[in-house]
XYZ file of C-alpha atoms in Angstrom:
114
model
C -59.931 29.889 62.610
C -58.530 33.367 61.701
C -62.438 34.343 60.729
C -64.208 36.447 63.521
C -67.247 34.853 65.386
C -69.570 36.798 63.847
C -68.365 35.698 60.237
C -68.500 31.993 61.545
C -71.877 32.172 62.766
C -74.692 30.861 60.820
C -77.571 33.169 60.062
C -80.849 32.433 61.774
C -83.381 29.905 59.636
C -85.487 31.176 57.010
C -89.159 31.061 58.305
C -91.367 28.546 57.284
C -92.179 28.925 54.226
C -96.348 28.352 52.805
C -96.200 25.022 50.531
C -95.234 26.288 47.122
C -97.875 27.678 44.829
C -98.660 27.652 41.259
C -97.960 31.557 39.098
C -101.311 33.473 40.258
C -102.585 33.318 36.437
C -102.307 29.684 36.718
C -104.564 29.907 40.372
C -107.785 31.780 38.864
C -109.369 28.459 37.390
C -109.083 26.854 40.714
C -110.755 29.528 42.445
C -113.640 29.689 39.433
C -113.831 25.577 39.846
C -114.331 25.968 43.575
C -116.603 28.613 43.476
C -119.145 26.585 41.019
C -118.092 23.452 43.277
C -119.541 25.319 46.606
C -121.762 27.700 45.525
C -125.178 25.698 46.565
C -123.876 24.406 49.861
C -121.852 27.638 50.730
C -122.735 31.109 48.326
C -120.860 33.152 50.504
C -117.786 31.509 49.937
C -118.323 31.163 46.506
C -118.999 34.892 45.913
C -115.796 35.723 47.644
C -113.923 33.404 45.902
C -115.872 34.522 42.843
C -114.544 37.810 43.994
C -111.074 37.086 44.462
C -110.643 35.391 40.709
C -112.135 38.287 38.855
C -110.249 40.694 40.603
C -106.655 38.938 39.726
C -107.795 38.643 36.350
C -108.519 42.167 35.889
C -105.144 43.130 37.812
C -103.000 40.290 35.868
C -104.684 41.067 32.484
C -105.850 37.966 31.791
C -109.803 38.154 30.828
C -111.810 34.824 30.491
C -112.358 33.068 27.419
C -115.832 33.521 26.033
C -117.205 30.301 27.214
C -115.549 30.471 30.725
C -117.220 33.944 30.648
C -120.518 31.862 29.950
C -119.869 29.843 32.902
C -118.619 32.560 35.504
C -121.639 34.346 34.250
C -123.836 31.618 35.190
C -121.995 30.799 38.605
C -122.740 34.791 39.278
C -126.105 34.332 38.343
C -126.383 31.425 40.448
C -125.447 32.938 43.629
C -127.259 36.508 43.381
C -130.104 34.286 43.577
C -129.655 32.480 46.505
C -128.093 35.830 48.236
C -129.415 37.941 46.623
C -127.875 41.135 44.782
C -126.495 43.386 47.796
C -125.326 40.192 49.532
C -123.436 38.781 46.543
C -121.698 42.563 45.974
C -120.553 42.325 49.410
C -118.742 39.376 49.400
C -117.284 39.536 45.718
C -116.054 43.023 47.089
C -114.524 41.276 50.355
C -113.161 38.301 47.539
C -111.383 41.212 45.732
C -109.892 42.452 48.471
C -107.682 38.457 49.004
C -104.441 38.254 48.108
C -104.077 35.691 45.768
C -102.507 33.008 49.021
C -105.223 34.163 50.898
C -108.008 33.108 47.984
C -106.299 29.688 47.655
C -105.934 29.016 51.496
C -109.487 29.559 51.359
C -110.141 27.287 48.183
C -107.848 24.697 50.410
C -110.266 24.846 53.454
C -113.102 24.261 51.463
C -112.178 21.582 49.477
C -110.399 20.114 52.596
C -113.560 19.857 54.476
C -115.263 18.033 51.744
């Protein structure tokens, strides 16, 4: 052909790509569900992810309703109790600190190893 190699050549493959996920807004209630889900066989967790969905609310704008307030309030309350208040801090400050893929590759762990 009259096109020059480098025209002809195909560029290099895309990486792999993560499996597709949902719009982050659309995420929050499945990090919220797994956090009540593990919070009695794994607080830490819990907290983070805890963490991690109130923090992408705040920075998407989307506050809870007042009754999943109720329950978030209750999952909170919940898990300072078996950590205990510093402890719980700590990791909703670590949860905070996920990026959204991170959060739900952690939500995917734990709900894979149930």
């Amino acid at each position: 052909g009259g096109r020059p190699a480098a025209a002809r050549a195909r560029p290099p493959a895309p990486p792999a790509r993560p499996p597709h996920r949902p719009a982050p807004a659309v995420s929050l209630p499945v990090l919220e569900s797994t956090a009540r889900w593990c919070a009695d066989a794994d607080p830490t967790i819990a907290a983070r992810l805890l963490g991690a969905a109130v923090g992408h609310r705040d920075a998407l704008g989307t506050p809870l309703l007042p009754y999943e307030r109720r329950l978030i309030d209750a999952i909170a309350t919940q898990l300072i109790a078996k950590l205990g208040e510093d402890a719980y801090r700590s990791a909703a400050r670590d949860g905070v600190a996920l990026s959204i893929d991170d959060a739900l590759a952690q939500t995917e762990r734990v709900l894979g190893a149930a």
